[in-house]
PDB file of C-alpha atoms in Angstrom:
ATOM      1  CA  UNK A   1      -8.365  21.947   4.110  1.00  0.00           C
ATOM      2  CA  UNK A   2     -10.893  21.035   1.812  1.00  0.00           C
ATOM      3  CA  UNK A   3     -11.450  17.934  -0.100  1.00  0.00           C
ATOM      4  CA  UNK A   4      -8.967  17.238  -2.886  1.00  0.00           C
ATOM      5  CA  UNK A   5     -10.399  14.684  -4.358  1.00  0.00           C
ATOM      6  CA  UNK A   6     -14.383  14.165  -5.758  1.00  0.00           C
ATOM      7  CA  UNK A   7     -15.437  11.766  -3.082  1.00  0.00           C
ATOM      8  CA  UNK A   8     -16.813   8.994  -5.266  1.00  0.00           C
ATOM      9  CA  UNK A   9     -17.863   6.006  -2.866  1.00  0.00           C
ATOM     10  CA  UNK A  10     -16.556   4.971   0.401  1.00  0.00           C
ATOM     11  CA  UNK A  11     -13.085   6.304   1.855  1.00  0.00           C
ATOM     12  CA  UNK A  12     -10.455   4.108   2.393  1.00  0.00           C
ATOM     13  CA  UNK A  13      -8.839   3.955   5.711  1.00  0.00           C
ATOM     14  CA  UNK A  14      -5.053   4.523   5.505  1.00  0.00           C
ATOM     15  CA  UNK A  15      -4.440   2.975   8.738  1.00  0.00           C
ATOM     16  CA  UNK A  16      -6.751   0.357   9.874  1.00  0.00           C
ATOM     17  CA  UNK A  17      -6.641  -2.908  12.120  1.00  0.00           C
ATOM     18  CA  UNK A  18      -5.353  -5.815  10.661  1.00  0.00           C
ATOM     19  CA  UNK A  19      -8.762  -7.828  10.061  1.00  0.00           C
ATOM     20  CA  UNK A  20      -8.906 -10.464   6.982  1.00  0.00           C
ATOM     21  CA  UNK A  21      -9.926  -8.920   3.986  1.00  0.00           C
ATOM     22  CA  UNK A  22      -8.207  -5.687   4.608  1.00  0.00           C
ATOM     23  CA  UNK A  23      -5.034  -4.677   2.654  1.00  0.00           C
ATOM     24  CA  UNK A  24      -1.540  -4.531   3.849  1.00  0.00           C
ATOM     25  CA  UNK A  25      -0.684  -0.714   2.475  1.00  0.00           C
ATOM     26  CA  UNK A  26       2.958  -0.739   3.724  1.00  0.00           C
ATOM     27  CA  UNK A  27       5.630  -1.884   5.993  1.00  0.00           C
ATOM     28  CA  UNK A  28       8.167   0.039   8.854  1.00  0.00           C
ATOM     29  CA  UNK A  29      11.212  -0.092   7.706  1.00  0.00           C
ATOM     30  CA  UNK A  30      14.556  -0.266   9.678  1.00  0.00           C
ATOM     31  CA  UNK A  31      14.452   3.715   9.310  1.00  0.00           C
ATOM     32  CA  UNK A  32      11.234   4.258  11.177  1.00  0.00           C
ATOM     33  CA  UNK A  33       9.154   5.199   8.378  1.00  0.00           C
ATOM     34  CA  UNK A  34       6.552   3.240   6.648  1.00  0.00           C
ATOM     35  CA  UNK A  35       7.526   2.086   2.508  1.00  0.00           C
ATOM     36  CA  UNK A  36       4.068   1.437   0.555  1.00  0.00           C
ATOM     37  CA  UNK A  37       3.100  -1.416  -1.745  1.00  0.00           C
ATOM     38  CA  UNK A  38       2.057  -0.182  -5.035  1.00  0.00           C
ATOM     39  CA  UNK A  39      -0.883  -2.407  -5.223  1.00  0.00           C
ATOM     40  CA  UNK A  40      -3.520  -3.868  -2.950  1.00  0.00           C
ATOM     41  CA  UNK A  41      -2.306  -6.810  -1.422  1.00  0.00           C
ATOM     42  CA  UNK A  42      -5.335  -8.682   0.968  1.00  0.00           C
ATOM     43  CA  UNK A  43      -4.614 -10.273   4.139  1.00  0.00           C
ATOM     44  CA  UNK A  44      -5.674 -12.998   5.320  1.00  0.00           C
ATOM     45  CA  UNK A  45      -5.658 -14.839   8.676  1.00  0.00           C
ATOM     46  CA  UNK A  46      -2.504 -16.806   8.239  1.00  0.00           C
ATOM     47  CA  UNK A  47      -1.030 -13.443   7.258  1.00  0.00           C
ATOM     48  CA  UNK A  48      -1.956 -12.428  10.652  1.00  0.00           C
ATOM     49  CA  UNK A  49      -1.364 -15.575  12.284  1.00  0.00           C
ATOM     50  CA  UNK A  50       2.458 -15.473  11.094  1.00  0.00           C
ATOM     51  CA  UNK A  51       3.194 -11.702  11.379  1.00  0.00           C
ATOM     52  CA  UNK A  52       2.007 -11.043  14.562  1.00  0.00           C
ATOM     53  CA  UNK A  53       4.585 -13.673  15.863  1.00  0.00           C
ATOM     54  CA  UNK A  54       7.542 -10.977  15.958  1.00  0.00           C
ATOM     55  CA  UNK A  55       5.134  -8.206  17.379  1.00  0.00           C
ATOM     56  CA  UNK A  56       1.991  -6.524  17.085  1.00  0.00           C
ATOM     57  CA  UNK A  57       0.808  -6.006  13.999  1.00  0.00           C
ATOM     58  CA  UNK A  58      -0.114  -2.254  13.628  1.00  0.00           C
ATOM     59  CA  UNK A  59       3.253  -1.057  14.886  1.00  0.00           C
ATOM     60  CA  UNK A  60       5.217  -2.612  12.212  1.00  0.00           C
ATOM     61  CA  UNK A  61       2.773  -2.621   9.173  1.00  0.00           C
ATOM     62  CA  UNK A  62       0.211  -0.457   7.726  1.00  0.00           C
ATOM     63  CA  UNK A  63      -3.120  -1.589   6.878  1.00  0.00           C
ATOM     64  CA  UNK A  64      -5.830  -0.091   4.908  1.00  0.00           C
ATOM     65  CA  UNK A  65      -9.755  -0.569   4.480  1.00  0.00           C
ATOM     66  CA  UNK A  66     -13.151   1.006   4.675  1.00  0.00           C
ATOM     67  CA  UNK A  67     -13.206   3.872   6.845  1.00  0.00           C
ATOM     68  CA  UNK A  68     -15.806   3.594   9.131  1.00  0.00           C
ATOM     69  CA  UNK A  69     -16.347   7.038  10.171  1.00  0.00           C
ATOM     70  CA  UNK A  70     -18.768   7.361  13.207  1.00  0.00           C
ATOM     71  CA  UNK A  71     -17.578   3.845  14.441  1.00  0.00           C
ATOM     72  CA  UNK A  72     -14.044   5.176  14.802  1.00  0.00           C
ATOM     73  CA  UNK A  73     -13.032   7.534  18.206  1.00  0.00           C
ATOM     74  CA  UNK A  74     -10.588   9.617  15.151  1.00  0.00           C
ATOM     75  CA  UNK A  75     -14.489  10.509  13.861  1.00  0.00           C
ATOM     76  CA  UNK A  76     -15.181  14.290  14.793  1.00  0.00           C
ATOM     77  CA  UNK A  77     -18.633  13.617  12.941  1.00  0.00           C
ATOM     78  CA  UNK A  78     -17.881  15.119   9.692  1.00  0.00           C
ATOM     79  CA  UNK A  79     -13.691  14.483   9.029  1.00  0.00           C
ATOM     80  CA  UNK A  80     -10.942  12.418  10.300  1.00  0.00           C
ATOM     81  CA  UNK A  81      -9.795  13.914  13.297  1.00  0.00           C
ATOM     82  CA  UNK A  82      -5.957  12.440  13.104  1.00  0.00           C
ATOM     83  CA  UNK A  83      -4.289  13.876   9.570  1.00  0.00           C
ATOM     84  CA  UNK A  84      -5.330  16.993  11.224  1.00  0.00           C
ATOM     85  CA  UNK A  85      -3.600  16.602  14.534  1.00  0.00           C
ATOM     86  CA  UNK A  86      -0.028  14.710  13.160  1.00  0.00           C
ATOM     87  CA  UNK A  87      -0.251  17.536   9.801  1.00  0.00           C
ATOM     88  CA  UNK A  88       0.616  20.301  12.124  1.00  0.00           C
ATOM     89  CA  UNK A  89       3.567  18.455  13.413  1.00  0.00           C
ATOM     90  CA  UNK A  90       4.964  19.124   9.436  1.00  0.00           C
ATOM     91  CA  UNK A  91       5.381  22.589   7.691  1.00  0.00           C
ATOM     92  CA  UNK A  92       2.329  22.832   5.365  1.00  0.00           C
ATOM     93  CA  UNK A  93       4.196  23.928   2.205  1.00  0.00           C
ATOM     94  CA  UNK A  94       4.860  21.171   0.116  1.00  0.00           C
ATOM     95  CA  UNK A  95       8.741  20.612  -1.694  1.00  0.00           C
ATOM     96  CA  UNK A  96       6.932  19.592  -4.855  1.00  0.00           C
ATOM     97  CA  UNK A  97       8.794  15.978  -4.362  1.00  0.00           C
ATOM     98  CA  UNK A  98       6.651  12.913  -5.896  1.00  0.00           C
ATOM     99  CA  UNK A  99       4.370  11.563  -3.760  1.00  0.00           C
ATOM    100  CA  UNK A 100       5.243   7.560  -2.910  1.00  0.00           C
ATOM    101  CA  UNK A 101       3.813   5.284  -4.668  1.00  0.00           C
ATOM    102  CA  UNK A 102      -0.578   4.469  -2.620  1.00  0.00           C
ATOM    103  CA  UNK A 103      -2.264   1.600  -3.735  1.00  0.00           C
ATOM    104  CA  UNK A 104      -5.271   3.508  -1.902  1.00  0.00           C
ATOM    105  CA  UNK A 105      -4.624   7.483  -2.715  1.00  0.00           C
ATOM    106  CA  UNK A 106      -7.979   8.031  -4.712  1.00  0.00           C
ATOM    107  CA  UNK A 107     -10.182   7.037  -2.356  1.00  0.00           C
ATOM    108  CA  UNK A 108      -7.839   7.695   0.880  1.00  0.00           C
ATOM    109  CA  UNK A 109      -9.543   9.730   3.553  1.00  0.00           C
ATOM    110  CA  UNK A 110      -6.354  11.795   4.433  1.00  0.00           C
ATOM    111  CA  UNK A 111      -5.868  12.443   0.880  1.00  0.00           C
ATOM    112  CA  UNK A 112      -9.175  13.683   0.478  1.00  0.00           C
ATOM    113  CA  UNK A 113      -9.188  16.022   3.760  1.00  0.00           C
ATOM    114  CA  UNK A 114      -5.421  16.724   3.762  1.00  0.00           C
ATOM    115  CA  UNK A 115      -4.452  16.323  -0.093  1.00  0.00           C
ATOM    116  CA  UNK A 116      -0.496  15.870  -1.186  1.00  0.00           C
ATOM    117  CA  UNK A 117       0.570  16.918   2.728  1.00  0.00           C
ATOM    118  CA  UNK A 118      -0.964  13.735   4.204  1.00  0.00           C
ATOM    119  CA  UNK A 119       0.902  12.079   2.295  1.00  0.00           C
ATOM    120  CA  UNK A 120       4.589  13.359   3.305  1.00  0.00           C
ATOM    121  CA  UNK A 121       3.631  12.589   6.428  1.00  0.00           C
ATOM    122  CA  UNK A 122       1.751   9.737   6.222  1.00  0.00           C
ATOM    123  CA  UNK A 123       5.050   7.185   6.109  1.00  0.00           C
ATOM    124  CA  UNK A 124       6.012   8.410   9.822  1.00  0.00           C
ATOM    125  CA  UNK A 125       2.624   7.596  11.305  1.00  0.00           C
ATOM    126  CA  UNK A 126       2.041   3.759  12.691  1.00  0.00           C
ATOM    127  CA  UNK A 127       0.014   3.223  15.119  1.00  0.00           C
ATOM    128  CA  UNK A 128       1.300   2.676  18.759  1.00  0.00           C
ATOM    129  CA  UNK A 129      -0.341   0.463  21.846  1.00  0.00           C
ATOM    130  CA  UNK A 130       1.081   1.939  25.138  1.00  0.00           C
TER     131      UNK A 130
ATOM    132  CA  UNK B   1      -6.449 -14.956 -16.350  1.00  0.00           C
ATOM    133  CA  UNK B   2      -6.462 -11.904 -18.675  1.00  0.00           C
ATOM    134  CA  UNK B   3     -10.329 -11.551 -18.483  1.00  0.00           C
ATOM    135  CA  UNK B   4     -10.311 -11.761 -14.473  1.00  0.00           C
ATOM    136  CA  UNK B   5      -7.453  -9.583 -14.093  1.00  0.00           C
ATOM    137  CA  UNK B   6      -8.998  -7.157 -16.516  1.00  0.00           C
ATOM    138  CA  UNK B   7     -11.900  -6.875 -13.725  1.00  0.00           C
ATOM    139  CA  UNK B   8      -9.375  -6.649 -10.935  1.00  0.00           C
ATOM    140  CA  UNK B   9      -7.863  -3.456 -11.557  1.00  0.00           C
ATOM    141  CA  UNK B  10      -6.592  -2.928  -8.273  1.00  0.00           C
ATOM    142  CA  UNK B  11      -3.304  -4.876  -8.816  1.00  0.00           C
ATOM    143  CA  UNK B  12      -2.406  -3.413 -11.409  1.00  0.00           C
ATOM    144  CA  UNK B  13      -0.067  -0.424 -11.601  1.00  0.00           C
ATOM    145  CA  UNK B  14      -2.145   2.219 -13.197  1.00  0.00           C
ATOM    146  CA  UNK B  15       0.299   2.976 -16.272  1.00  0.00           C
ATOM    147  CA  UNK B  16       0.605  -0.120 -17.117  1.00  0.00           C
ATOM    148  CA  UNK B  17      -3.041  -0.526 -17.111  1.00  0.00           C
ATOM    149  CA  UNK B  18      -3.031   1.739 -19.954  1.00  0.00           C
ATOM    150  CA  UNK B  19      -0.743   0.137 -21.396  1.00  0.00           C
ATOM    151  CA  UNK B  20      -2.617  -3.609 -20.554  1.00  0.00           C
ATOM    152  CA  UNK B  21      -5.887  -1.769 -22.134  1.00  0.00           C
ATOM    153  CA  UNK B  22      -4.305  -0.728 -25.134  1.00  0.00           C
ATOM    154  CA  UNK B  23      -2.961  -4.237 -26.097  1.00  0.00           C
ATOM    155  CA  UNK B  24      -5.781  -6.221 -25.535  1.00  0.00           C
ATOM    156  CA  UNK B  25      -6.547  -5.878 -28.996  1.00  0.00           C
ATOM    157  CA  UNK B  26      -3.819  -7.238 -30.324  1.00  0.00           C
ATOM    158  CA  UNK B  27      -3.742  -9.983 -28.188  1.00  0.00           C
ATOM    159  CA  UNK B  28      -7.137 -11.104 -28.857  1.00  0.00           C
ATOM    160  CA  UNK B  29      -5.953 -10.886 -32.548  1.00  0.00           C
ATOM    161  CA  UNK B  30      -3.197 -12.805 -31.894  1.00  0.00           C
ATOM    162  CA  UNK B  31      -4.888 -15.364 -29.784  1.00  0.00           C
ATOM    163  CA  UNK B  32      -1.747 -15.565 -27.369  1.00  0.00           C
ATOM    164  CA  UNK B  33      -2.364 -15.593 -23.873  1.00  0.00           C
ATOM    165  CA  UNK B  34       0.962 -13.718 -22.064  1.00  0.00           C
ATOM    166  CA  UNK B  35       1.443 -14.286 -18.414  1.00  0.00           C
ATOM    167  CA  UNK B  36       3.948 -11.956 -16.989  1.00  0.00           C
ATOM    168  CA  UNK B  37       3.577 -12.052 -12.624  1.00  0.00           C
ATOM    169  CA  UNK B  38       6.013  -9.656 -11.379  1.00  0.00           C
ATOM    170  CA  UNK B  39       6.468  -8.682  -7.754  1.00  0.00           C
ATOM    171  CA  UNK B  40       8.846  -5.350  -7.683  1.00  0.00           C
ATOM    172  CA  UNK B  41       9.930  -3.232  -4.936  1.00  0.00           C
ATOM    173  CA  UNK B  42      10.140   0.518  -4.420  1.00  0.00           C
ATOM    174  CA  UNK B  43      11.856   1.935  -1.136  1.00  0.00           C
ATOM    175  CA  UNK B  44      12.813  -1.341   0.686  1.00  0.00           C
ATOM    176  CA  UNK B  45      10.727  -4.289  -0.384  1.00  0.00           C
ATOM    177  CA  UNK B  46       7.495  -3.570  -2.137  1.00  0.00           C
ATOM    178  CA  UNK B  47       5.572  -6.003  -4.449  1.00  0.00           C
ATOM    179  CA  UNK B  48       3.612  -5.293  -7.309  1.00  0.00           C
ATOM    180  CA  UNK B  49       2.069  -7.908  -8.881  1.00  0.00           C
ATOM    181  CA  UNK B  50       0.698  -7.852 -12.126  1.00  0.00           C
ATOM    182  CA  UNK B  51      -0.296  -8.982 -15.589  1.00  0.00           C
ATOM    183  CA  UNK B  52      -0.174  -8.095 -18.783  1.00  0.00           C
ATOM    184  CA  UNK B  53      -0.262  -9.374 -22.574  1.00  0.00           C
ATOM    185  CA  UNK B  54       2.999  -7.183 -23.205  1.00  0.00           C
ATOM    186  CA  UNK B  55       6.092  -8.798 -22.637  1.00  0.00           C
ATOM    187  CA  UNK B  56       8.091  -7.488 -19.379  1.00  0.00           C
ATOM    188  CA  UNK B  57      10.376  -4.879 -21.105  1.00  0.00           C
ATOM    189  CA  UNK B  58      12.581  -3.776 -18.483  1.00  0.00           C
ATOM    190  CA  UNK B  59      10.801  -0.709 -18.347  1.00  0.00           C
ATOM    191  CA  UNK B  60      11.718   0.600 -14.761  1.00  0.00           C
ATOM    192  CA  UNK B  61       9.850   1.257 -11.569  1.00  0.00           C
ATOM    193  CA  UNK B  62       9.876   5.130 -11.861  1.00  0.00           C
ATOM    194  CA  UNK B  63       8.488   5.194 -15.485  1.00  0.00           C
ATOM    195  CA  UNK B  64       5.675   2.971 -14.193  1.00  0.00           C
ATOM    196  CA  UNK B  65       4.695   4.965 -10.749  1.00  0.00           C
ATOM    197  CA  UNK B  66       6.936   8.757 -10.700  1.00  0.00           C
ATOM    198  CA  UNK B  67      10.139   8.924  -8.848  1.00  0.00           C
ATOM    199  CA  UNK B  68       9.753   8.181  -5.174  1.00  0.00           C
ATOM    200  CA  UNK B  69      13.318   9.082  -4.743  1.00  0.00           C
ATOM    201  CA  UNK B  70      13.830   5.780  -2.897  1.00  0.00           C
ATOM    202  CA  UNK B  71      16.006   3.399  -3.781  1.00  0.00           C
ATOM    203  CA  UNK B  72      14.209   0.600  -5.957  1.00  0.00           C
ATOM    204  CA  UNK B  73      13.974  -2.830  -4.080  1.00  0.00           C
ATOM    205  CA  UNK B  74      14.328  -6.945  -5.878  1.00  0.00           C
ATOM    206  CA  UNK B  75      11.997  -6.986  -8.818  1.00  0.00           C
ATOM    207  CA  UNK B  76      11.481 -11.013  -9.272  1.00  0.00           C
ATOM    208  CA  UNK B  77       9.471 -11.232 -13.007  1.00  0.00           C
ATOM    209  CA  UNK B  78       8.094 -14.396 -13.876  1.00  0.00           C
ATOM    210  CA  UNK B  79       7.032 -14.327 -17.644  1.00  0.00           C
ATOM    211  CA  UNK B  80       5.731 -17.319 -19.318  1.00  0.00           C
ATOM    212  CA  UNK B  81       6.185 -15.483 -22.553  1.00  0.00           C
ATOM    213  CA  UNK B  82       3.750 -16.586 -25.208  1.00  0.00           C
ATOM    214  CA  UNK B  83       2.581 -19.944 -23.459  1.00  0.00           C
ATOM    215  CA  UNK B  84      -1.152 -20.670 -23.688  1.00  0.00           C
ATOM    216  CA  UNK B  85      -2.209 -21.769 -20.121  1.00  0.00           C
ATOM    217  CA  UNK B  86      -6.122 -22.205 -19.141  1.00  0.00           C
ATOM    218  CA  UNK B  87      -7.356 -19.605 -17.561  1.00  0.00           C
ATOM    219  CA  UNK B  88      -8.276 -21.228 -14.563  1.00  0.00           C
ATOM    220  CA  UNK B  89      -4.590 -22.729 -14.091  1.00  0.00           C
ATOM    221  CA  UNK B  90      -3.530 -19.038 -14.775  1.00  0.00           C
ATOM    222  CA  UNK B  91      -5.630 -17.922 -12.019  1.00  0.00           C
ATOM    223  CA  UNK B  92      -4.394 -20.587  -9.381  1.00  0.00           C
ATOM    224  CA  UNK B  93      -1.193 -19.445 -10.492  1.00  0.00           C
ATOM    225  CA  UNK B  94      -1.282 -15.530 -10.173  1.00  0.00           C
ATOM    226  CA  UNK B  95      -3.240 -16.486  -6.331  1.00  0.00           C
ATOM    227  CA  UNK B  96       0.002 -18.522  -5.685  1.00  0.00           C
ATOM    228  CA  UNK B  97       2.270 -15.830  -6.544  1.00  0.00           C
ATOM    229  CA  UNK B  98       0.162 -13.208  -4.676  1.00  0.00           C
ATOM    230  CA  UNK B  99       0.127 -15.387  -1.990  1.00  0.00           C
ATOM    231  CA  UNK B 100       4.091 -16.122  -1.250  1.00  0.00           C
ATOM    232  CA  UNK B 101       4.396 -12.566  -1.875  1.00  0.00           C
ATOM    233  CA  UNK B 102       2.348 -11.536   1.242  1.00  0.00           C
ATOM    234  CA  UNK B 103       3.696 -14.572   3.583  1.00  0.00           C
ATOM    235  CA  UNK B 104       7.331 -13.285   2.553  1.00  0.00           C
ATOM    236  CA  UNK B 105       6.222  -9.928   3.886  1.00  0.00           C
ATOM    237  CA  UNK B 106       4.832 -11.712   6.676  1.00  0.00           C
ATOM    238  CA  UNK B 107       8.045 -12.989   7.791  1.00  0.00           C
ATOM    239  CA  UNK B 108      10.117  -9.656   6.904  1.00  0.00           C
ATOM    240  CA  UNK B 109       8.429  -7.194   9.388  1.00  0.00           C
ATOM    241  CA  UNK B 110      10.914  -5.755  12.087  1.00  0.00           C
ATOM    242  CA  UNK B 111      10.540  -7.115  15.375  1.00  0.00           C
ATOM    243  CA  UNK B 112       8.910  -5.035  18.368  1.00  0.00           C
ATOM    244  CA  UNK B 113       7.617  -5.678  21.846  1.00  0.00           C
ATOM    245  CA  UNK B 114       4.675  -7.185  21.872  1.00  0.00           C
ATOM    246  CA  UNK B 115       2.355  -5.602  24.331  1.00  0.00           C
ATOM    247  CA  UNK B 116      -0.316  -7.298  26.205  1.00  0.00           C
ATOM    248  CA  UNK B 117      -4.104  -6.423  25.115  1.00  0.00           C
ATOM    249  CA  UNK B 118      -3.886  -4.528  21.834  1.00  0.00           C
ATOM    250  CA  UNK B 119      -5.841  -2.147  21.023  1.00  0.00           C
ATOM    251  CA  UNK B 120      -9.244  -1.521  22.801  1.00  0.00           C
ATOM    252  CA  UNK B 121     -12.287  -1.961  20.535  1.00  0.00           C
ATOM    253  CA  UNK B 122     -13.765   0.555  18.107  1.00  0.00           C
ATOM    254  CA  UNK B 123     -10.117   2.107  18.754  1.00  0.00           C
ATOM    255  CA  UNK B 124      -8.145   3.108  15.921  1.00  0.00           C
ATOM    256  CA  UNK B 125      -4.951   4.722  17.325  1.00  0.00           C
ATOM    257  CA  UNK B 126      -2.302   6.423  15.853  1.00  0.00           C
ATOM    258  CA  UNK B 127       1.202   8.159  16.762  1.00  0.00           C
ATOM    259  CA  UNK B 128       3.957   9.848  14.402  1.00  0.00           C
ATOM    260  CA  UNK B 129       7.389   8.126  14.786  1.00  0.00           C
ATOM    261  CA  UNK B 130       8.726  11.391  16.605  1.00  0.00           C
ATOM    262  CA  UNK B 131      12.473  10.724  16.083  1.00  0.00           C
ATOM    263  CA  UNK B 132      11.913  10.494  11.980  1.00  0.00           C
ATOM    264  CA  UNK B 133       9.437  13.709  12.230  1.00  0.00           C
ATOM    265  CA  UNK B 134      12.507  15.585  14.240  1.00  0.00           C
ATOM    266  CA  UNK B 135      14.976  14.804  12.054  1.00  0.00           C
ATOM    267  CA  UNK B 136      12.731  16.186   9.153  1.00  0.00           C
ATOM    268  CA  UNK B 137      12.043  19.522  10.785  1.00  0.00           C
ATOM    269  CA  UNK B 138      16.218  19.411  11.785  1.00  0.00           C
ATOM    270  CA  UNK B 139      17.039  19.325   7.797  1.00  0.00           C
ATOM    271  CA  UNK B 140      14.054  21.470   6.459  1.00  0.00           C
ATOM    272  CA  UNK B 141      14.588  24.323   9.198  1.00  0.00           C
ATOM    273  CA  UNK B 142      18.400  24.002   9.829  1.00  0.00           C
ATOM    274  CA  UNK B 143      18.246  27.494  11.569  1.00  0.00           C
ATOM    275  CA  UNK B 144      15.641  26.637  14.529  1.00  0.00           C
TER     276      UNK B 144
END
């Protein structure tokens, strides 16, 4: 799909490592799926420090920063390789509902490649280590 | 405060930005310095902090950001009403705020395994929570 948005600077990352200075975009709820701040909130290292005491990080928050592109193994060399592969696990039609609240949705890369449908299926995706 | 949060856009809530914009007339006419730091919540628990020279009017959390269709989480306000503070102290206190905010959501995460390693380097990986994504396709496609 092409670009829905004018990309106007860098892309933000919709699901990054927790590093200080990134910001914490959501958090997995008891229902599996990921609920969104409205607004940037920064980590910082005692964030980490604290968090990570009840489990790794990425699996039970979302994080968002710069996407690096050809530093990342989700880089094909021109898009982001993963709203590609987890879109086709949803019906590409969209209900029309309101998107959830992004303090990152202008400059998200899976809003740019994927538009509106990233983000239906954006609050199931958290990142796994097994 | 005002004049630094006017250059930090990103916490604010992009209506009331418009709104924040549109009164900083009047507040510089009125030479009142409002402080309102309010950490909301839409879904579960979801903060938004932000300032503004209006004072907090109740106004709810799907005239600010669209209906999410979730159900609307604590909003804590703190709002100093018309109280002159120095900007600096207003600035300690809005990184205060922002601060017990994120340590609260710290402490709130759900508890998993923690697995030994983490992720490899340069490695950003990703999965869909495949039991929410099931019951999606169960309720959208009933018949398959």
């Amino acid at each position: 799909m092409a670009d829905k948005a004018s990309p106007t600077g860098p892309a933000a990352c919709p699901s990054t490592r927790a590093e200080p200075g990134t910001s914490l975009l959501g958090v997995v709820q008891a229902d599996g799926r990921v609920h969104y701040l409205k607004d940037r909130l920064e980590i910082d290292q005692e964030f980490i420090d604290v968090a990570s005491r009840d489990g790794p990080l990425e699996q039970r928050f979302r994080f968002a920063g710069t996407c690096v592109e050809c530093a990342c193994k989700q880089w094909d060399g021109a898009k982001c390789r993963v709203i590609e592969t987890v879109s086709s696990f949803l019906p590409p039609d969209d209900d029309g509902a309101p998107l959830h609240p992004c303090s990152i949705r202008p400059t998200c890369r899976w809003y740019r490649q994927a538009g509106p449908s990233a983000c239906r299926i954006c609050p199931l995706v958290r990142t796994e280590i097994v | 405060m005002l004049f630094h949060l006017l250059k930090t856009k990103s916490i604010f809530c992009q209506p009331w930005e418009d709104n924040f914009m549109s009164n900083t007339q009047r507040d510089a006419e009125t030479n009142r310095r409002t402080l309102i730091a309010a950490v909301a919540a839409a879904g579960a628990a979801v903060p938004l902090m932000t300032a503004s020279a209006k004072a907090a009017s109740g106004t709810d959390d799907d005239q600010r950001c669209g209906s999410t269709g979730l159900k609307p989480g604590p909003r804590f306000v703190v709002d100093i009403g018309g109280v002159d503070i120095p900007p600096d102290m207003a600035e300690v206190l809005g990184a205060q705020i922002r601060k017990m905010v994120l340590m609260t959501l710290a402490r709130s995460g759900m508890k998993v395994p923690v697995y030994e390693g983490g992720l490899p380097p340069y490695w950003y990986g990703l999965v869909v929570n495949q039991a929410v994504m099931l019951e999606i396709k169960k309720k959208e496609m009933p018949g398959k």
